[in-house]
Short mmCIF file of C-alpha atoms and ligand atoms in Angstrom, two decimals:
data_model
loop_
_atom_site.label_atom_id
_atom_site.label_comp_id
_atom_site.label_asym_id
_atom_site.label_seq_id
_atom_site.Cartn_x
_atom_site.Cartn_y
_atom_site.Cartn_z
CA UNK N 1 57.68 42.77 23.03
CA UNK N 2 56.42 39.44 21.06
CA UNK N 3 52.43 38.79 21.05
CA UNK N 4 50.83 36.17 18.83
CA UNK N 5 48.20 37.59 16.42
CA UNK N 6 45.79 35.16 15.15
CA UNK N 7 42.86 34.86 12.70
CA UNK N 8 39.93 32.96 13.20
CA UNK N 9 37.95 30.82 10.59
CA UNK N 10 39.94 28.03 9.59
CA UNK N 11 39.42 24.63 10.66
CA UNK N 12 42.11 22.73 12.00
CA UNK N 13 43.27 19.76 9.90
CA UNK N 14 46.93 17.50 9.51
CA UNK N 15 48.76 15.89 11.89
CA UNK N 16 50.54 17.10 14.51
CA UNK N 17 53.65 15.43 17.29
CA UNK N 18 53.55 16.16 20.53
CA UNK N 19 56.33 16.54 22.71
CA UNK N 20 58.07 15.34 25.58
CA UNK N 21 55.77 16.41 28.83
CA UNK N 22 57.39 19.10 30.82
CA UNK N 23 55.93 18.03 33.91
CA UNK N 24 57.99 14.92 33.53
CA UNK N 25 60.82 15.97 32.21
CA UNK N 26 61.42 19.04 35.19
CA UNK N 27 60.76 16.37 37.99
CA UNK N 28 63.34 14.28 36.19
CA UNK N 29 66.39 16.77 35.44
CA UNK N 30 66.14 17.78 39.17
CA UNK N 31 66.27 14.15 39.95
CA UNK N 32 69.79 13.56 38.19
CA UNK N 33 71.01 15.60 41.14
CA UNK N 34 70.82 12.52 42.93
CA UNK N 35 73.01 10.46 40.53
CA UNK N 36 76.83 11.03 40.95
CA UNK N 37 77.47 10.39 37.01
CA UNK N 38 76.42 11.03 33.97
CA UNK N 39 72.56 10.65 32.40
CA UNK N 40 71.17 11.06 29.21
CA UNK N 41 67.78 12.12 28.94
CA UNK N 42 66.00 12.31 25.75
CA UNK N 43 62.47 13.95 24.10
CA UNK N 44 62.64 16.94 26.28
CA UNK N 45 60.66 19.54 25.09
CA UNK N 46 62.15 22.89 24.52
CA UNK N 47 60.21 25.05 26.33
CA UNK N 48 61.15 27.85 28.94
CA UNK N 49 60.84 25.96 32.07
CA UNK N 50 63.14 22.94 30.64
CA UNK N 51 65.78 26.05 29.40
CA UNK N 52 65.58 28.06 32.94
CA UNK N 53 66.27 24.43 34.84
CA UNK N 54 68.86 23.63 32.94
CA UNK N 55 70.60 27.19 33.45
CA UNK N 56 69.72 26.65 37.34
CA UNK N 57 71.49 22.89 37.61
CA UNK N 58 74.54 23.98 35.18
CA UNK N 59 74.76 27.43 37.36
CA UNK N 60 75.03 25.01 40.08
CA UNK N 61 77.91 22.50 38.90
CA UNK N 62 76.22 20.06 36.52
CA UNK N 63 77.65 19.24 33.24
CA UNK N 64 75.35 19.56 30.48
CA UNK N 65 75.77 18.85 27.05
CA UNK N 66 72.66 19.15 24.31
CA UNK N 67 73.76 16.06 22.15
CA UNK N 68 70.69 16.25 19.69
CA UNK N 69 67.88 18.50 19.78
CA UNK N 70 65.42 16.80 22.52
CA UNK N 71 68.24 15.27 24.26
CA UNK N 72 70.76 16.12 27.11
CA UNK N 73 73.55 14.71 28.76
CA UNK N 74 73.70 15.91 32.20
CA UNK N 75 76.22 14.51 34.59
CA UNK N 76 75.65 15.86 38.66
CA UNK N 77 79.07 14.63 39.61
CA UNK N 78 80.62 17.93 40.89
CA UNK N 79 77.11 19.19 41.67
CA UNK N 80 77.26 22.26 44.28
CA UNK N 81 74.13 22.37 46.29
CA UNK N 82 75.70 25.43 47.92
CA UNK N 83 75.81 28.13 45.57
CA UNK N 84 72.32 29.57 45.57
CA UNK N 85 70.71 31.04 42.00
CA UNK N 86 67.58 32.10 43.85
CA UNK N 87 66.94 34.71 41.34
CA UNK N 88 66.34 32.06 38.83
CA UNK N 89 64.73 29.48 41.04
CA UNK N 90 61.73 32.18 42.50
CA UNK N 91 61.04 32.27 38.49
CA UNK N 92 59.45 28.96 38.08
CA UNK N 93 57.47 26.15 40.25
CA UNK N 94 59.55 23.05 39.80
CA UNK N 95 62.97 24.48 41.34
CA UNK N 96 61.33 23.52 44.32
CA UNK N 97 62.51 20.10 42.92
CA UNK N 98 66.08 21.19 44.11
CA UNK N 99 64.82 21.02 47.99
CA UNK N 100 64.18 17.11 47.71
CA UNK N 101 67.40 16.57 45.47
CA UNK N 102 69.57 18.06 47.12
CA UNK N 103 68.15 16.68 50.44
CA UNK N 104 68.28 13.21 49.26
CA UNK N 105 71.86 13.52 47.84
CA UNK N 106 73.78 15.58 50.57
CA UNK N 107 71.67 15.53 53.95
CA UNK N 108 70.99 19.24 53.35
CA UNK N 109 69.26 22.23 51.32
CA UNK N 110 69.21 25.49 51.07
CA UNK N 111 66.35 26.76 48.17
CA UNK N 112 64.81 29.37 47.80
CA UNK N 113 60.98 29.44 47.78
CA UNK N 114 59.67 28.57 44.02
CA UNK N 115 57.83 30.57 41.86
CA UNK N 116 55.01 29.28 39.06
CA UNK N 117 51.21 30.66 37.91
CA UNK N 118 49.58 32.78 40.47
CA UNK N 119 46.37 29.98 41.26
CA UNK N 120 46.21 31.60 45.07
CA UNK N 121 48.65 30.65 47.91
CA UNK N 122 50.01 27.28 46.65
CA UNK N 123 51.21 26.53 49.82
CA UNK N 124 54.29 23.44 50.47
CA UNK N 125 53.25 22.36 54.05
CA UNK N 126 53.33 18.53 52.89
CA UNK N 127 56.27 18.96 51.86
CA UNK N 128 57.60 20.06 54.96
CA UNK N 129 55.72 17.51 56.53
CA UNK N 130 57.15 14.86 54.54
CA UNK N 131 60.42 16.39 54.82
CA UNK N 132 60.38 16.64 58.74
CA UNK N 133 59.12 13.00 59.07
CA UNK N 134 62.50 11.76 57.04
CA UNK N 135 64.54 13.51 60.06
CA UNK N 136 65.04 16.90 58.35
CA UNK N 137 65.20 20.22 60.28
CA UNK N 138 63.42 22.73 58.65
CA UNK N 139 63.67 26.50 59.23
CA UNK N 140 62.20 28.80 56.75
CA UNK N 141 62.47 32.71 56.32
CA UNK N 142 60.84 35.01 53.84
CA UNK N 143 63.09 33.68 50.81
CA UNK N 144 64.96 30.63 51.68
CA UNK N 145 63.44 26.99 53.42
CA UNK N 146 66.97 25.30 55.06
CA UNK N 147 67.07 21.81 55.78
CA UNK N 148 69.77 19.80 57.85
CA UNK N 149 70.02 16.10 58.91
CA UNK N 150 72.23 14.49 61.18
CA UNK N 151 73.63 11.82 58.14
CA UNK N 152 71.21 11.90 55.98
CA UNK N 153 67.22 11.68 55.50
CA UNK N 154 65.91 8.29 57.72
CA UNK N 155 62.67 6.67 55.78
CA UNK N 156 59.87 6.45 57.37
CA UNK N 157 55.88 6.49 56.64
CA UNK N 158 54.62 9.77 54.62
CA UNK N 159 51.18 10.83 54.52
CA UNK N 160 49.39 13.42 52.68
CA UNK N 161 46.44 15.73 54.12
CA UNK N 162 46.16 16.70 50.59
CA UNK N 163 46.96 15.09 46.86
CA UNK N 164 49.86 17.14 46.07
CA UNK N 165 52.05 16.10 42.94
CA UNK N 166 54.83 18.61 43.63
CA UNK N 167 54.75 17.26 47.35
CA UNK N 168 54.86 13.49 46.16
CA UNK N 169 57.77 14.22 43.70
CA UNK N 170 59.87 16.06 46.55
CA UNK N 171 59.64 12.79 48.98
CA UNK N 172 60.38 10.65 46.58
CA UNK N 173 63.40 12.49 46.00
CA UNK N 174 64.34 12.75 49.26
CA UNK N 175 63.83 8.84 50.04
CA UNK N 176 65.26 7.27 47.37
CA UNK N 177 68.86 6.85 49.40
CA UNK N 178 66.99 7.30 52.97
CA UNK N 179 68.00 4.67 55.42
CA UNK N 180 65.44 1.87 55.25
CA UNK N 181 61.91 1.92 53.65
CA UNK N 182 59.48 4.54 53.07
CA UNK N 183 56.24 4.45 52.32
CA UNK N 184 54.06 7.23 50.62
CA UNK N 185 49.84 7.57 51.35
CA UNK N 186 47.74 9.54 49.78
CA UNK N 187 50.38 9.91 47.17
CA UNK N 188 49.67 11.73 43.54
CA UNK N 189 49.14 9.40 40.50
CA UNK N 190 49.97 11.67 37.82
CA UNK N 191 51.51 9.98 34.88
CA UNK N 192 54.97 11.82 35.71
CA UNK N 193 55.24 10.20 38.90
CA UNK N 194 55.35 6.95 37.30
CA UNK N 195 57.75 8.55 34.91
CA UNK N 196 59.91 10.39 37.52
CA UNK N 197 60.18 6.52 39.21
CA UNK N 198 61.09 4.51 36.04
CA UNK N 199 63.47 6.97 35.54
CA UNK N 200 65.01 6.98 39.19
CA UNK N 201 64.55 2.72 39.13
CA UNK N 202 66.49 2.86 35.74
CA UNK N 203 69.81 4.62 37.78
CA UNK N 204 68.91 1.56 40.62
CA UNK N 205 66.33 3.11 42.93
CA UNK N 206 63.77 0.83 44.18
CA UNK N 207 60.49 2.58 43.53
CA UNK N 208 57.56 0.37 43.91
CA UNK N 209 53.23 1.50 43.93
CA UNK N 210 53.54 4.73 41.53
CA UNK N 211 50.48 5.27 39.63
CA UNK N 212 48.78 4.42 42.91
CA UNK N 213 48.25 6.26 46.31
CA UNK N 214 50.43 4.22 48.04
CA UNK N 215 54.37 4.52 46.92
CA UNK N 216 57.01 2.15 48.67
CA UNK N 217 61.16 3.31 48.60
CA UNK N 218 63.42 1.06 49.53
CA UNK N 219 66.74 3.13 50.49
CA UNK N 220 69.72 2.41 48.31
CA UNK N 221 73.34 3.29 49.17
CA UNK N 222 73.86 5.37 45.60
CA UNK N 223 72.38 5.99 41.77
CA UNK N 224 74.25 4.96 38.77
CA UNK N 225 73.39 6.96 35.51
CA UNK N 226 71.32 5.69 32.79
CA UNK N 227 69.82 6.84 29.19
CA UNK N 228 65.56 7.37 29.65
CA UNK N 229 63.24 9.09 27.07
CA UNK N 230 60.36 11.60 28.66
CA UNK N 231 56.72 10.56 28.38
CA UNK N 232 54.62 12.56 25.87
CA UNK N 233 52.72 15.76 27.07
CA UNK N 234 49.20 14.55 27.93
CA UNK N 235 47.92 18.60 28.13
CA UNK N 236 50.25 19.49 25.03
CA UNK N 237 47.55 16.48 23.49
CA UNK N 238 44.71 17.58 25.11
CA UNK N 239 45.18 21.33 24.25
CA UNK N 240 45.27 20.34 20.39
CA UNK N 241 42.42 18.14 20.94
CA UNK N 242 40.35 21.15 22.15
CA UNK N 243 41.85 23.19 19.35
CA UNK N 244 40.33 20.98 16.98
CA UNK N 245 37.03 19.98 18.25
CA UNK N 246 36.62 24.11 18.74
CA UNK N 247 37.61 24.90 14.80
CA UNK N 248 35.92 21.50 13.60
CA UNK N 249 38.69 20.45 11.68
CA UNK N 250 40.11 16.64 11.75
CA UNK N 251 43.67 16.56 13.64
CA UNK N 252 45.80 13.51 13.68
CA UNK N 253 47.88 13.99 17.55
CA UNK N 254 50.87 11.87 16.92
CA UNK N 255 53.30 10.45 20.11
CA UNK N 256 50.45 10.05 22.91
CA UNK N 257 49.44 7.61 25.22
CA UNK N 258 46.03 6.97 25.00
CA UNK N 259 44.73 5.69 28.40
CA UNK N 260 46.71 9.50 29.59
CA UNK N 261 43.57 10.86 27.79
CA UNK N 262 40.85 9.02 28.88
CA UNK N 263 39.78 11.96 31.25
CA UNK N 264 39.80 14.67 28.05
CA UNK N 265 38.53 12.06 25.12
CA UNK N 266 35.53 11.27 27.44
CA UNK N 267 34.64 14.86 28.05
CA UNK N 268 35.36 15.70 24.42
CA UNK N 269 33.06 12.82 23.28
CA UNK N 270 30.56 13.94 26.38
CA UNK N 271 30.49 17.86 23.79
CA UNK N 272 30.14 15.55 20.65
CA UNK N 273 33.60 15.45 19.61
CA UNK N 274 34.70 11.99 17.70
CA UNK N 275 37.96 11.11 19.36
CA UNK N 276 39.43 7.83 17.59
CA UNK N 277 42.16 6.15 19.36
CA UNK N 278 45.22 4.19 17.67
CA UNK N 279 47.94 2.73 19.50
CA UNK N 280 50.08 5.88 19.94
CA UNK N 281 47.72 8.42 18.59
CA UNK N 282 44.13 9.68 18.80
CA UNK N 283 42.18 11.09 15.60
CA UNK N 284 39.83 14.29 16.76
CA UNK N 285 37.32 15.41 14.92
CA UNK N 286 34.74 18.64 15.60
CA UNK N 287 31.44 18.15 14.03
CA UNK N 288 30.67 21.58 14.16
CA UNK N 289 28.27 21.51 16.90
CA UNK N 290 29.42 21.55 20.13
CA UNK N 291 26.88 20.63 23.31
CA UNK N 292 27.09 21.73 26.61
CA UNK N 293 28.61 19.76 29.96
CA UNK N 294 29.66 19.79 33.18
CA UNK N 295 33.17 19.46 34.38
CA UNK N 296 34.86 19.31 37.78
CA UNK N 297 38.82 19.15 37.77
CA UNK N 298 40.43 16.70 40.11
CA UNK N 299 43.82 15.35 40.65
CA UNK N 300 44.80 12.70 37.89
CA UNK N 301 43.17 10.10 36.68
CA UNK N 302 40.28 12.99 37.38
CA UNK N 303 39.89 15.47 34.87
CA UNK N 304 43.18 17.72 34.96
CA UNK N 305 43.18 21.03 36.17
CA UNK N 306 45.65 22.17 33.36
CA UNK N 307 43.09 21.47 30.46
CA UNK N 308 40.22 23.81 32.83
CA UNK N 309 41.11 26.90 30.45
CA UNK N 310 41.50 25.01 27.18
CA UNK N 311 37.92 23.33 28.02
CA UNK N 312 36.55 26.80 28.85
CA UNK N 313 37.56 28.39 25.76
CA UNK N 314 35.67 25.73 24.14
CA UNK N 315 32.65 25.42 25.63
CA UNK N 316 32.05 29.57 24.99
CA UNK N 317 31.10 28.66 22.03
CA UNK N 318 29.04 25.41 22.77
CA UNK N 319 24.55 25.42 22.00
CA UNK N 320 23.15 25.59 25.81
CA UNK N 321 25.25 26.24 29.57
CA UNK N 322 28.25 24.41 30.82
CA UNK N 323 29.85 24.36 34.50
CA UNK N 324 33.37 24.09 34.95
CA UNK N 325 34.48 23.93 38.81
CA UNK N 326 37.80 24.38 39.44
CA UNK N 327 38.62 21.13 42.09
CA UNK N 328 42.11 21.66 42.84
CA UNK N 329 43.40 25.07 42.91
CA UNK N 330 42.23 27.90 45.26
CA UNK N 331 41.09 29.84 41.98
CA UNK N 332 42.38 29.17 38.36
CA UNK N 333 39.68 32.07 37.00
CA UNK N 334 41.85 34.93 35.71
CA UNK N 335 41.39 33.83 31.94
CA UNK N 336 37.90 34.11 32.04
CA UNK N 337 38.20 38.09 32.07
CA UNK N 338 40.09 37.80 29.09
CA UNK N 339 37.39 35.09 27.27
CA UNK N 340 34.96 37.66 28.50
CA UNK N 341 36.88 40.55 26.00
CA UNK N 342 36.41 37.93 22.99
CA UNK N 343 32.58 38.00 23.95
CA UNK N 344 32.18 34.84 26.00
CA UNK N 345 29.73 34.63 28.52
CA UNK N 346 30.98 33.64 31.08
CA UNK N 347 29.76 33.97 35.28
CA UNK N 348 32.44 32.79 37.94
CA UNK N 349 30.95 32.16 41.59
CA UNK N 350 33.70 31.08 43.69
CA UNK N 351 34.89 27.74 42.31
CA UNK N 352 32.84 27.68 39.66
CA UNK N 353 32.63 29.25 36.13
CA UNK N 354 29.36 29.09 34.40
CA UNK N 355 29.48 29.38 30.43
CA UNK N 356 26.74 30.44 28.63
CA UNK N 357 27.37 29.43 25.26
CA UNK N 358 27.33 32.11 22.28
CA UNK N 359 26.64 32.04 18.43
CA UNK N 360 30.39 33.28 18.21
CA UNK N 361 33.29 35.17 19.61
CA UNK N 362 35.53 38.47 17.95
CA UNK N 363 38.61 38.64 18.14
CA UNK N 364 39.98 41.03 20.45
CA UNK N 365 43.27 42.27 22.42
CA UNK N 366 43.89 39.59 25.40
CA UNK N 367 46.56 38.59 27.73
CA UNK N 368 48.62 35.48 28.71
CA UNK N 369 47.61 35.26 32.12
CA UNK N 370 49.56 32.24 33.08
CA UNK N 371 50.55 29.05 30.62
CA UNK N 372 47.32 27.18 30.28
CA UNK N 373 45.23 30.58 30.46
CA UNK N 374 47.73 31.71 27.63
CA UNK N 375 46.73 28.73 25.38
CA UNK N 376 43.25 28.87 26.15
CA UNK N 377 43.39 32.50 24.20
CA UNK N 378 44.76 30.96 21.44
CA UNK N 379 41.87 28.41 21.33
CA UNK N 380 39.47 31.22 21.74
CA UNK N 381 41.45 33.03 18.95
CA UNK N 382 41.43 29.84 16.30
CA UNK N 383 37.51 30.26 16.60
CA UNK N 384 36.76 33.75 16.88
CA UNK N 385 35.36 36.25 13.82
CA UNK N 386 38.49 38.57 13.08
CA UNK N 387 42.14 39.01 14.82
CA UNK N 388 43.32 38.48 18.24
CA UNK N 389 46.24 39.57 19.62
CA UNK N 390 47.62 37.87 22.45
CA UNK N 391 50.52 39.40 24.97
CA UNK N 392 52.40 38.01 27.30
CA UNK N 393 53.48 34.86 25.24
CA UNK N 394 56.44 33.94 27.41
CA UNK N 395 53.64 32.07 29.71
CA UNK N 396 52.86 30.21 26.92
CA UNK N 397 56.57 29.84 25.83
CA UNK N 398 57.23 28.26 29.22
CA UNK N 399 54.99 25.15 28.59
CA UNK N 400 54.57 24.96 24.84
CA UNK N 401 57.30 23.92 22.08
CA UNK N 402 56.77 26.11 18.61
CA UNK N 403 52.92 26.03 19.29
CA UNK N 404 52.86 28.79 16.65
CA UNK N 405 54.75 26.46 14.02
CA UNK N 406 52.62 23.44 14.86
CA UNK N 407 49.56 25.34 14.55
CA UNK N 408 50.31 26.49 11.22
CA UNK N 409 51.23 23.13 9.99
CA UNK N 410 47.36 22.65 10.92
CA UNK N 411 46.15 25.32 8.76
CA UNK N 412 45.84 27.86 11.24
CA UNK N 413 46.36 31.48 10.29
CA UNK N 414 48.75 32.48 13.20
CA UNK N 415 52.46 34.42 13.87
CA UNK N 416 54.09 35.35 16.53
CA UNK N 417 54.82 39.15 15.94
CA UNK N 418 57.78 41.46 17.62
CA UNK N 419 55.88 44.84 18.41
CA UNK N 420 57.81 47.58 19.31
CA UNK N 421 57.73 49.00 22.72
C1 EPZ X 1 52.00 20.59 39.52
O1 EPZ X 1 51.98 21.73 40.37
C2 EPZ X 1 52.09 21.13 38.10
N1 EPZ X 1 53.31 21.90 37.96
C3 EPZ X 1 50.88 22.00 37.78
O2 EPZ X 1 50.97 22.33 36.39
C4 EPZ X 1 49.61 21.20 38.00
O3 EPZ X 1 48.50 22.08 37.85
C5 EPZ X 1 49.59 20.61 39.41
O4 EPZ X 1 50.78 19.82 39.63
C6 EPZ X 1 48.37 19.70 39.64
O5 EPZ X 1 48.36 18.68 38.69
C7 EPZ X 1 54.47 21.23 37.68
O6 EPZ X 1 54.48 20.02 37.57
C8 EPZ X 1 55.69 22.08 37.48
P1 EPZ X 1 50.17 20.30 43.67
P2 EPZ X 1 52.15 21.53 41.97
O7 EPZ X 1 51.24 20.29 44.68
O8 EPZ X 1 53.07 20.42 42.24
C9 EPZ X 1 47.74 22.27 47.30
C10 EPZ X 1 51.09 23.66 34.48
O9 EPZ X 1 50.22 24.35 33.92
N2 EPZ X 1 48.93 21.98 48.11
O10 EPZ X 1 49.58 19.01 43.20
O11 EPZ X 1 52.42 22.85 42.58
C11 EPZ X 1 47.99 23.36 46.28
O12 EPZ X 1 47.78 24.64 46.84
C12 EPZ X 1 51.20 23.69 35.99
O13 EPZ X 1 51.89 22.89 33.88
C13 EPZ X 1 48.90 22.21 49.48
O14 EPZ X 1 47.88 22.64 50.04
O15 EPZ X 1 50.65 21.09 42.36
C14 EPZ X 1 46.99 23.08 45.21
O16 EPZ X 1 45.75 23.65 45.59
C15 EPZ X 1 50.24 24.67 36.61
N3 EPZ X 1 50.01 21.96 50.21
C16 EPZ X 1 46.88 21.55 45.24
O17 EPZ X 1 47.41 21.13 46.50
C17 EPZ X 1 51.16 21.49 49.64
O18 EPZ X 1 52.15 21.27 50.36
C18 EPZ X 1 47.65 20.85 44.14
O19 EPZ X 1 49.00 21.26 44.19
C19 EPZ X 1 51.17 21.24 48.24
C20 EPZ X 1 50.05 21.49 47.50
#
């Protein structure tokens, strides 16, 4: 079994590149179901998630060939959307991917239900709904959701009850070859939509409104392949941002988009953090002193739910009481037991966490709870007196590439230890 042991103390200082953003490139490698030829896709991170999807679409008829190490060829031609590796899909959140795909492509699916961090029920009934209104017939059973058309999905107007990104990457999928035009409301506006529809407009889709709530499809009769590079990981930067305002070192995040951050920079800045921004890079520095704040997560450009841990981690250590309430999940508040063995002080009542700041934490044994809960230890750990030993690192593994190796290029005293059963 593999933990990561780290030692606190040392402030954070270098530079460090961050890497392709997983939730753009799995929305993507799904969507090259759709094309019947070859694409190459290129700064995808190497992370567990990106490894199981590309076992799942290969285990499934794609050709895929790693031509350099953040870049795939991956051609969908012979693409069988019948054989079923449901033990592999249940694994993970963005098989679900496969359900728009492979309705989109063929006029049919047959997936099994998805997988992903336990943040309550996480239900898909806007999918369905968005699903059903582009003439699909949906019947679902305890593993499996089936869908059937009579030729094909028929566009027609979406709208969301609720801002769902998974939900607005699954229509788009399924409309991009729909008969006619579709139009999305209350659509997501995560940066990886916009990425997931430059890529599909690159292969000939016509993808108009993402970034906004309101997404337009024109239908087109097929996809033609193309070459397309993955937007850098906004929480990947935001998670090293935290790391260094919480050790007070000076970090250099290399490969980011700036206005992707504006959510984390201002909060950082709101806790006294100097956050310099440069044209594909911020500067973070931690001044030592960390203030309190209050924080609600909302769907993007809100502040993200998948920097709530990080944030948390931080702010245990912060002079006066912070609020963090959790705005798009059910509940997101397993990590804070694990904070709470490091010495936080921290009070969850129901969506919200309260964080009583304290003169310092110790290091302690902790889990991975799920990915971003994971990282948040490792935050906690960077800053606490002593070793921490963190289990469960394949959560982290799943959204993370070489954080160990990137950390210690940043001065951080960390490994990643086997420990025998
Ligand atoms: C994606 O999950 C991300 N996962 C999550 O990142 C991220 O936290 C989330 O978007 C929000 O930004 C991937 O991209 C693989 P949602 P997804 O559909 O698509 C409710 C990480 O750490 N909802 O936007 O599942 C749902 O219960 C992961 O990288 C419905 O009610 O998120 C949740 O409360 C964790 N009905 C909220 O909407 C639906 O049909 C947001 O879910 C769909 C969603």
């Amino acid at each position: 079994m593999e933990k990561i042991v780290v030692r606190g103390g040392a402030p954070l200082s270098g530079s460090v590149t961050v890497s392709g953003m997983k939730n753009a490139a799995l929305p993507i490698l799904y969507a090259c179901v759709l094309v019947g030829s070859k694409c190459t896709i290129e700064n995808v991170p190497d992370v567990r998630d990106v490894r199981m999807s590309l076992d799942i679409l290969a285990e499934m008829g794609a050709e895929i060939n790693r031509i350099a190490d953040e870049t795939y060829e991956i051609d969908c031609t012979n693409f069988n959307p019948g054989i079923s590796c449901s033990e592999k899909v249940k694994k993970l959140r963005a098989s679900y991917y496969l359900m728009g795909a492979e309705l989109g492509r063929f006029g049919k699916a047959k997936v099994a239900f998805p997988g992903g961090c336990n943040f309550g029920t996480r239900p898909i009934d806007q999918h369905i709904k968005g699903f059903e209104t582009l003439g699909a017939t949906v019947t679902t059973d305890c593993e499996f959701i089936t869908m059937t058309t009579e030729s094909g999905t028929v566009a027609d107007d979406v709208y969301f009850d609720t801002i769902t990104v998974g939900g607005t990457i699954n229509i788009i999928l399924a409309a991009v070859m729909a008969k006619g035009n579709t139009i999305i409301e209350n659509a997501a506006r995560e940066p990886h939509i916009v990425d997931l529809a430059n890529f599909l407009n690159s292969c000939g889709a016509r993808i108009s409104g993402a970034g906004t709530d309101v997404i337009k499809i024109r239908g087109v009769k097929s996809l033609h392949g193309s070459t397309y590079a993955i937007i850098p990981d906004m929480i990947e930067a935001g998670t090293y941002m935290a790391a260094a305002a919480a050790t007070g070192g000076c970090v250099r995040i290399e490969n980011v988009i700036p206005k992707h951050l504006e959510a984390i920079t201002g909060k950082l800045e709101d806790v006294n953090v100097i956050v310099e921004e440069l044209d594909d890079a911020v500067i973070v520095t931690g001044k030592g002193l960390i203030t309190s704040t209050r924080i609600k997560t909302r769907p993007y450009p809100g502040f993200p739910t998948d920097m709530h841990p990080q944030m948390s981690a931080l702010l245990t250590i912060a002079h006066g009481t912070s609020i963090i309430t959790e705005g798009v999940y059910e509940t997101r508040f397993r990590y804070t037991e694990e904070l709470r063995k490091m010495g936080a002080d921290i009070e969850v009542k129901g969506h919200t966490a309260v964080i009583s700041g304290v003169d310092k934490l110790h290091g302690a044994k902790v889990q991975a709870v799920d990915l971003r809960a994971g990282v948040a230890m490792v935050i906690a750990g960077l800053v606490a007196e002593g070793e921490t030993k963190i289990y469960d690192i394949h959560l982290i593994e799943r959204g993370y590439d070489d954080i160990v190796g990137k950390l210690r290029a940043l001065g951080a005293n960390i490994e990643k230890v086997v420990e025998e059963e």
